GROMACS .gro file of N, CA and C in nm:
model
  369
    1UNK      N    1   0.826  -3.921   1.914
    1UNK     CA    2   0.682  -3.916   1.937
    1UNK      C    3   0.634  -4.054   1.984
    2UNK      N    4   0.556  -4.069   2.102
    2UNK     CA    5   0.512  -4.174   2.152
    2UNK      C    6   0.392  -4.189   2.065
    3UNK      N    7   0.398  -4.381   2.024
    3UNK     CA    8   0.318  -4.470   1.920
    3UNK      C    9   0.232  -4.497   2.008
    4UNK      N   10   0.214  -4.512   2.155
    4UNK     CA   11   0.063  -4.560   2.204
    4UNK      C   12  -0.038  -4.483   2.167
    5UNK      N   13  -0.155  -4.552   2.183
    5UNK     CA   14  -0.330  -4.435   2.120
    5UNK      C   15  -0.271  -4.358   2.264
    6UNK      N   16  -0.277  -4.420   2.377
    6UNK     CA   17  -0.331  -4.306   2.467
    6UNK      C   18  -0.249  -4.209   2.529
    7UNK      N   19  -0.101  -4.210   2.485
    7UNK     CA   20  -0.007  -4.127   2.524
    7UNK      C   21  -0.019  -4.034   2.359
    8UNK      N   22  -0.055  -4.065   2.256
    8UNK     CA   23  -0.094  -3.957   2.123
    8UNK      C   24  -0.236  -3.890   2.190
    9UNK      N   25  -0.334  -3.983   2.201
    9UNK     CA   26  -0.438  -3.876   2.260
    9UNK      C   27  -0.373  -3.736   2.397
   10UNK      N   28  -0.350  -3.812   2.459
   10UNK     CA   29  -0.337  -3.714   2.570
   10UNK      C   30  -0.242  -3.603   2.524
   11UNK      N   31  -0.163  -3.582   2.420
   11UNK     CA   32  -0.091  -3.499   2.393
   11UNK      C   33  -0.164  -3.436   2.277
   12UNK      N   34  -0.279  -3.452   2.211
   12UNK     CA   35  -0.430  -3.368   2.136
   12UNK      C   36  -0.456  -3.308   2.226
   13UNK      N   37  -0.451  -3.380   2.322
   13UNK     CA   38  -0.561  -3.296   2.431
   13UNK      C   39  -0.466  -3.120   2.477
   14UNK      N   40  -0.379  -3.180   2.560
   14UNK     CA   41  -0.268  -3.075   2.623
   14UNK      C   42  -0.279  -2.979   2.485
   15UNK      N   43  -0.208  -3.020   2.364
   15UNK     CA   44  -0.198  -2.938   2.278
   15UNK      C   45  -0.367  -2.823   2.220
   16UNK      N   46  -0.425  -2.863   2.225
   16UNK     CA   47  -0.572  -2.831   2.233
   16UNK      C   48  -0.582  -2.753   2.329
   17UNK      N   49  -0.591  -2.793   2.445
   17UNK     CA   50  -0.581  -2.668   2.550
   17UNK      C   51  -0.513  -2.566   2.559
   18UNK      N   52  -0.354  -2.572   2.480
   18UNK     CA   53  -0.290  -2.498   2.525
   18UNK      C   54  -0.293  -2.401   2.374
   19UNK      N   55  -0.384  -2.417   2.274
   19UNK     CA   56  -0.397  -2.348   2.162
   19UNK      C   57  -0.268  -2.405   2.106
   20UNK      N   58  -0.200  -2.442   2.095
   20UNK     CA   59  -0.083  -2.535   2.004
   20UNK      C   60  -0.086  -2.637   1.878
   21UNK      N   61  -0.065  -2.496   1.758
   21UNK     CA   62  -0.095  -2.575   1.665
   21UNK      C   63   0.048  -2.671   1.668
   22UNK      N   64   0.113  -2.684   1.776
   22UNK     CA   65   0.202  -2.808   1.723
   22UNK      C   66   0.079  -2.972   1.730
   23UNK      N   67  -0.070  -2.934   1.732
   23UNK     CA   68  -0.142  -3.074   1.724
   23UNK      C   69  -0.111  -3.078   1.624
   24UNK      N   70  -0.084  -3.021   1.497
   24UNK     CA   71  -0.127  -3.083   1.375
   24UNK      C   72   0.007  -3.226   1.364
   25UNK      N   73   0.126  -3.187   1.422
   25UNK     CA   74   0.221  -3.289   1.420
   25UNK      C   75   0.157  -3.394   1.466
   26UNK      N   76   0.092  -3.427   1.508
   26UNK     CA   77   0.072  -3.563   1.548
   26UNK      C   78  -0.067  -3.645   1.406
   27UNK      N   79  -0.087  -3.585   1.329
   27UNK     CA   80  -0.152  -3.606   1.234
   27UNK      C   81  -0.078  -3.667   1.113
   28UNK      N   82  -0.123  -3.783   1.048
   28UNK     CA   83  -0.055  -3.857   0.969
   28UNK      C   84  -0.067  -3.775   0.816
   29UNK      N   85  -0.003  -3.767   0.735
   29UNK     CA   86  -0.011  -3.675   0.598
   29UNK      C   87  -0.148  -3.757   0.556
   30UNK      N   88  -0.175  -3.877   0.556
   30UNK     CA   89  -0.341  -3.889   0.468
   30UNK      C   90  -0.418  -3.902   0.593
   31UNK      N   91  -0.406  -3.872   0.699
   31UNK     CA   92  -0.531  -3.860   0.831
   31UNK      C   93  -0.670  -3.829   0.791
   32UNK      N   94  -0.783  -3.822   0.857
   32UNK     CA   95  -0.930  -3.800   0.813
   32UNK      C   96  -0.945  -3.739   0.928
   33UNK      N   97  -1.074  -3.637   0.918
   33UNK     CA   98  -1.107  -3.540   1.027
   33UNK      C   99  -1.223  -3.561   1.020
   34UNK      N  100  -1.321  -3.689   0.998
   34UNK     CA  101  -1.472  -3.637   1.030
   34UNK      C  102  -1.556  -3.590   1.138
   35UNK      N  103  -1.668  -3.525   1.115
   35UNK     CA  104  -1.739  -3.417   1.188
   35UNK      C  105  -1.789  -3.340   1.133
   36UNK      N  106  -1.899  -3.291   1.287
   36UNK     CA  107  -1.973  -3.187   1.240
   36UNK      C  108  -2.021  -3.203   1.032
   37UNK      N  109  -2.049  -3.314   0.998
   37UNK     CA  110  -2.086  -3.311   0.809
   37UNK      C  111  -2.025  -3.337   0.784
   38UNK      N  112  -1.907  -3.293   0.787
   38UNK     CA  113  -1.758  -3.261   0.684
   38UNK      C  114  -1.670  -3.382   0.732
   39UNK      N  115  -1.622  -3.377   0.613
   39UNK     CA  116  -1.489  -3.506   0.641
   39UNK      C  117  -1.384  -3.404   0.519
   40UNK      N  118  -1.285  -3.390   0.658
   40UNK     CA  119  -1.144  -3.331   0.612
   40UNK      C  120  -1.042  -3.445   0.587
   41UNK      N  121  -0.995  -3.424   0.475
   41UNK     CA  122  -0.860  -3.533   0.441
   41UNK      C  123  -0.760  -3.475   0.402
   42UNK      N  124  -0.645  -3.541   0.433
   42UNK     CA  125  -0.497  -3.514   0.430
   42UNK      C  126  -0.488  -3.388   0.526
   43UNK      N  127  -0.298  -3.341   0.489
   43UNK     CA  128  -0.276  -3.261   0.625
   43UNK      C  129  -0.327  -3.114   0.542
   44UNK      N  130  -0.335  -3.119   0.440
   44UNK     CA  131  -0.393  -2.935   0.410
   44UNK      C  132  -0.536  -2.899   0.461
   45UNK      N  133  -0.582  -2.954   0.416
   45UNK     CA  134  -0.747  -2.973   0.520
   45UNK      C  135  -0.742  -2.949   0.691
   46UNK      N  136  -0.666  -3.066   0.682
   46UNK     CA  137  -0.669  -3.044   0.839
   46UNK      C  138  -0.615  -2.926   0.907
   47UNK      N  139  -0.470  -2.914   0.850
   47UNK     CA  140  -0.431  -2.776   0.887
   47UNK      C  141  -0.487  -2.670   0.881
   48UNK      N  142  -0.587  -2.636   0.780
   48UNK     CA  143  -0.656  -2.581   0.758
   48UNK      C  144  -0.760  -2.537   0.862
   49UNK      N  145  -0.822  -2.633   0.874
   49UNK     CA  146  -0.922  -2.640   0.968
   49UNK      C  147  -0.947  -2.580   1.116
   50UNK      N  148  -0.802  -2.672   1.176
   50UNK     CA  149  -0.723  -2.663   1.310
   50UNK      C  150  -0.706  -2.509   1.323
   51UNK      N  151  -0.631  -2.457   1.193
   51UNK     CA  152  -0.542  -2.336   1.251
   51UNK      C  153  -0.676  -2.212   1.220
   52UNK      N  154  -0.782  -2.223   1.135
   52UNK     CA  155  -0.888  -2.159   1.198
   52UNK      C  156  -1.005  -2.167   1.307
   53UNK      N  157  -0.977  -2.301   1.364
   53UNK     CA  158  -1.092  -2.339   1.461
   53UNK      C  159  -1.007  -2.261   1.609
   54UNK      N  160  -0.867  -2.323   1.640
   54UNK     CA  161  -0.787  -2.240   1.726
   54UNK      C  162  -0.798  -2.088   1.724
   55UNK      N  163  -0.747  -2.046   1.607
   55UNK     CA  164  -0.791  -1.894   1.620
   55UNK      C  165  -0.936  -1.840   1.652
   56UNK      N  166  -1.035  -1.883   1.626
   56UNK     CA  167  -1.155  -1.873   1.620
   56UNK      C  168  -1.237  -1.904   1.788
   57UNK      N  169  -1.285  -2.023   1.783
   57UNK     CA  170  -1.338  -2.090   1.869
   57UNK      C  171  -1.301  -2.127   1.995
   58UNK      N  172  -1.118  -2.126   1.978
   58UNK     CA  173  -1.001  -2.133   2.047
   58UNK      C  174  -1.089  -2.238   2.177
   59UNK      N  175  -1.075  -2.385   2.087
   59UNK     CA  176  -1.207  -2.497   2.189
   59UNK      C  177  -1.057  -2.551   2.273
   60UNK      N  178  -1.116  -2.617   2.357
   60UNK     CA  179  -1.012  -2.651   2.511
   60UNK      C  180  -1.130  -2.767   2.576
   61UNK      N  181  -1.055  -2.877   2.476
   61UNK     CA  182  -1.124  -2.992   2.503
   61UNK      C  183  -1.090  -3.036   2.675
   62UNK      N  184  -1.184  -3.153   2.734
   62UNK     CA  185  -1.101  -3.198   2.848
   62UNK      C  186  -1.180  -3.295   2.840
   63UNK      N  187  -1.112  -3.486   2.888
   63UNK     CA  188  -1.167  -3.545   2.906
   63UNK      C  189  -1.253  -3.554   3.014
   64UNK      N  190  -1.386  -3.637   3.013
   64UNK     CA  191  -1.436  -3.617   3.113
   64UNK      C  192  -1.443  -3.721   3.241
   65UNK      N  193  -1.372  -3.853   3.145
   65UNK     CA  194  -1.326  -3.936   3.211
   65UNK      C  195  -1.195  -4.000   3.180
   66UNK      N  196  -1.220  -4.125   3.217
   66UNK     CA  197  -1.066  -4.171   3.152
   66UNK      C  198  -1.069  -4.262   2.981
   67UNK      N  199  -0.980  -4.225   2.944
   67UNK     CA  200  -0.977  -4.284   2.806
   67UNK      C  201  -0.952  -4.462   2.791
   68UNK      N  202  -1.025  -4.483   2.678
   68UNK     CA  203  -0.996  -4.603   2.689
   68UNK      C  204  -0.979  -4.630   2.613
   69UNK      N  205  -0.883  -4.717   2.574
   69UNK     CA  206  -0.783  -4.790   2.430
   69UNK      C  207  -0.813  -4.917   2.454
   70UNK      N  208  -0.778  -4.982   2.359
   70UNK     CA  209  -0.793  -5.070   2.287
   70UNK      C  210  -0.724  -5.100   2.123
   71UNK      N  211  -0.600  -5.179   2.119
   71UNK     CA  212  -0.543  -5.166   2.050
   71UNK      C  213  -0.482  -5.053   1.965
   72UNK      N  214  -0.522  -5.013   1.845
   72UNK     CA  215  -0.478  -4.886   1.833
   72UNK      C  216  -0.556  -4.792   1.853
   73UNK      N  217  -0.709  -4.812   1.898
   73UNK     CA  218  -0.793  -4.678   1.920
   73UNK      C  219  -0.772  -4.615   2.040
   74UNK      N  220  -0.789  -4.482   2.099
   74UNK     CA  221  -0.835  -4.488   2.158
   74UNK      C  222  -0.936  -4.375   2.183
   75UNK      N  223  -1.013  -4.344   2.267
   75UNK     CA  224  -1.210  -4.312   2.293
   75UNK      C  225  -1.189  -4.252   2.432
   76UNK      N  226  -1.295  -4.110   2.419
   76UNK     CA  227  -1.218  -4.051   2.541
   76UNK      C  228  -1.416  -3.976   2.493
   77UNK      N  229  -1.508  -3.970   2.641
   77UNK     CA  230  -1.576  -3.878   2.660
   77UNK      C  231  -1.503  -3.711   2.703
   78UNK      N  232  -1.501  -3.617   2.614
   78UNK     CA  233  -1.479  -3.481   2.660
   78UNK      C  234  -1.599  -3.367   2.654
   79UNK      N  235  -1.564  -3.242   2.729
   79UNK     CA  236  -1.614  -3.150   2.739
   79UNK      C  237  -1.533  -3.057   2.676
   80UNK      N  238  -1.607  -2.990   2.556
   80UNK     CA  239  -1.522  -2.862   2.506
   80UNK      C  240  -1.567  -2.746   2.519
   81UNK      N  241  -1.483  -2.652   2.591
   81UNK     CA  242  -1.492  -2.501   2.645
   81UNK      C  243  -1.446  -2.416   2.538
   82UNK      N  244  -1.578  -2.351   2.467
   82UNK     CA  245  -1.516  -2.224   2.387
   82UNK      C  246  -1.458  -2.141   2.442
   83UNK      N  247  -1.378  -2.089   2.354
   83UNK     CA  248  -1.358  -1.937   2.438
   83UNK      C  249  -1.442  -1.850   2.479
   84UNK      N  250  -1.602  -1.860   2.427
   84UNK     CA  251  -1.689  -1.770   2.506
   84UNK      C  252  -1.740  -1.829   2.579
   85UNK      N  253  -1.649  -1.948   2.683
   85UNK     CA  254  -1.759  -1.968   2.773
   85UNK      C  255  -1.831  -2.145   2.718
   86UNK      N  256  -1.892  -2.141   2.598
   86UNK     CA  257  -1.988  -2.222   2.585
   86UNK      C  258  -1.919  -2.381   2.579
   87UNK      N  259  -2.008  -2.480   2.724
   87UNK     CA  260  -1.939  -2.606   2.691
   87UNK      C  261  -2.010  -2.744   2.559
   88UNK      N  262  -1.985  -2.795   2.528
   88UNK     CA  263  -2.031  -2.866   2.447
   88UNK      C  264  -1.971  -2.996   2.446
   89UNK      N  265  -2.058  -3.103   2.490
   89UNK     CA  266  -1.997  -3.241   2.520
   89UNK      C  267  -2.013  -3.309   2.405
   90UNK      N  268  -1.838  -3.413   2.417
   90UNK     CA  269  -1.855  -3.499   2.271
   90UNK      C  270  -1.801  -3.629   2.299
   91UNK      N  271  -1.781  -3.686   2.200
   91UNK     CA  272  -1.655  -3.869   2.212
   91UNK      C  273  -1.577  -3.791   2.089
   92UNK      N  274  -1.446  -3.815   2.123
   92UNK     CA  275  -1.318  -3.836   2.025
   92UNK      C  276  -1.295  -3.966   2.014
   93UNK      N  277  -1.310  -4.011   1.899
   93UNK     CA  278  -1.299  -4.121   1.838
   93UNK      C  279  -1.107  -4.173   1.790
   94UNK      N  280  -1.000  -4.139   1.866
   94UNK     CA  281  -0.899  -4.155   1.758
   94UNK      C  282  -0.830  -4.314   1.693
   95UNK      N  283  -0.786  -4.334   1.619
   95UNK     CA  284  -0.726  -4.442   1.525
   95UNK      C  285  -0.557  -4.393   1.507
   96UNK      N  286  -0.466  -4.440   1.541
   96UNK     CA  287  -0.340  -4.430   1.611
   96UNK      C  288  -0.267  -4.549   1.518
   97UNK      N  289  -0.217  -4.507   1.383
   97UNK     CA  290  -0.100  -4.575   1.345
   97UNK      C  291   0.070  -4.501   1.339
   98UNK      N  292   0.169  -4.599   1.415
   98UNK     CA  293   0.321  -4.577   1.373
   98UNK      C  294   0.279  -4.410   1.468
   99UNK      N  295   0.246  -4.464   1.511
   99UNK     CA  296   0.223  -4.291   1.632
   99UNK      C  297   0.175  -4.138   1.579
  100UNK      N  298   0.084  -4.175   1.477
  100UNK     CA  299   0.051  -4.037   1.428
  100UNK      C  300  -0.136  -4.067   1.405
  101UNK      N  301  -0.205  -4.006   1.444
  101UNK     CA  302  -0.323  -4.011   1.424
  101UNK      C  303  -0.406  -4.049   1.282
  102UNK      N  304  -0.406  -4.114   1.241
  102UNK     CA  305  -0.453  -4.190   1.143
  102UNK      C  306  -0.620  -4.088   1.088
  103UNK      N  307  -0.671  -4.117   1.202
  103UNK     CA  308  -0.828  -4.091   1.188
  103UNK      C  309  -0.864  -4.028   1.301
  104UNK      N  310  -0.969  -3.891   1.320
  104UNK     CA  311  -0.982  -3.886   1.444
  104UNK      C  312  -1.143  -3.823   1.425
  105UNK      N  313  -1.233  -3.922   1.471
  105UNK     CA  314  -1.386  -3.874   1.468
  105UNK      C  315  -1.457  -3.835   1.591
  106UNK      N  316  -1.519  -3.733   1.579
  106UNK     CA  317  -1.560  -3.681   1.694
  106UNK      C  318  -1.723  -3.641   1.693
  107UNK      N  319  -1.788  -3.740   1.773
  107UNK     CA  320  -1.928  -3.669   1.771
  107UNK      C  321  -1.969  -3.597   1.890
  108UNK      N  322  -2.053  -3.480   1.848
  108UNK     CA  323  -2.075  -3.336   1.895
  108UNK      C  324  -2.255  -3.413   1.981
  109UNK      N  325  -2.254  -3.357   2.118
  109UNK     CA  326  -2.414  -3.375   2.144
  109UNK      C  327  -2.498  -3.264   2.049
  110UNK      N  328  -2.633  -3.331   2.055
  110UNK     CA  329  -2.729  -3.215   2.002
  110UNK      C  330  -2.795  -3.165   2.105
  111UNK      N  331  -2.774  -3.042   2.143
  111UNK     CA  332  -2.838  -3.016   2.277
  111UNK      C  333  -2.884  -2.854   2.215
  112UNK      N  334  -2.978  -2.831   2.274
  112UNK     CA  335  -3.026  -2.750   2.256
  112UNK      C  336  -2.964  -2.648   2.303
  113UNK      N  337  -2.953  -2.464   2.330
  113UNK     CA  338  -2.845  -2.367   2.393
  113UNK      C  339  -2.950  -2.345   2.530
  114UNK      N  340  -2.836  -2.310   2.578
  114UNK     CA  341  -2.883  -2.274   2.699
  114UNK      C  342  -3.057  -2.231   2.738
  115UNK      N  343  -3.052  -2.122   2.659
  115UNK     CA  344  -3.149  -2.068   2.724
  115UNK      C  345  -3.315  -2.149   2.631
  116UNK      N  346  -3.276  -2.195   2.552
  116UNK     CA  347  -3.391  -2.295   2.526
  116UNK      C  348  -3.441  -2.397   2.639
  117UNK      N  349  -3.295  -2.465   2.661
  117UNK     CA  350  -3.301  -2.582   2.780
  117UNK      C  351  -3.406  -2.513   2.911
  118UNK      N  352  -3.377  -2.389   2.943
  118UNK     CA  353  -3.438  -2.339   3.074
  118UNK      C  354  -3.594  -2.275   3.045
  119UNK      N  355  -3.594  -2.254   2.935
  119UNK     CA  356  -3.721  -2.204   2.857
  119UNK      C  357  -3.810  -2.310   2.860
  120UNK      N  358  -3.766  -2.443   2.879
  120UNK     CA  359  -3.892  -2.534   2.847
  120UNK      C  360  -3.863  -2.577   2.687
  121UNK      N  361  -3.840  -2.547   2.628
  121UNK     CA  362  -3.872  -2.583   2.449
  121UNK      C  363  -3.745  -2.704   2.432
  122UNK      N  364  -3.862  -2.779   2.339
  122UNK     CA  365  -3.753  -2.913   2.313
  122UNK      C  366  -3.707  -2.911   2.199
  123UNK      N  367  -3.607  -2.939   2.128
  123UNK     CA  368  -3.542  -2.956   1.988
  123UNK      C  369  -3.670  -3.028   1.890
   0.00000   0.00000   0.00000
């Protein structure tokens, strides 16, 4: 398993797209998942999490630009495509020790849904 942040990110990503819970391998046994409120710790949580958000939401992140590292982080603007369709833009925050994801925080925009946005009405 490659130890750089941005060769571990880019293989979240692929794996993410491709519904592959082999992401959880790249997750360190005490890793942190904050988001969305919740902060998931260790790998039962996370596994947890992952292997119902995949089945579920089945999200298919993509960066939207290029990632940028910096020592062991690295920070990637993406767009995530539910499976129904709906996109929702965020930052993945990851923290990259001994090549396994340490920490990986991700903030979600607050955007209002679609048809509010075209409706006129503001949050």
């Amino acid at each position: 398993m490659a130890s750089d942040p941005k060769a571990v990110a880019e293989r979240y990503f692929s794996c993410m797209k491709a519904g592959d819970l082999a992401v959880l391998d790249l997750f360190s046994d005490e890793a942190t998942l904050p988001g969305l409120g919740m902060r998931r710790q260790g790998r039962a949580e996370i596994e947890a999490f992952y292997s119902g958000v995949i089945a579920g939401a089945r999200p298919s992140p993509s960066p939207a630009g290029p990632l940028l590292c910096e020592g062991n982080r690295a920070i990637a603007e993406v767009v995530i495509e539910l499976g129904n369709g709906t996109r929702i833009p965020a930052i993945d925050v990851f923290v990259v020790e001994d090549g396994r994801i340490q920490s990986l925080t991700y903030y979600i925009a607050d955007i209002p849904p679609p048809d509010e946005c075209a409706s006129g009405a503001t949050p």
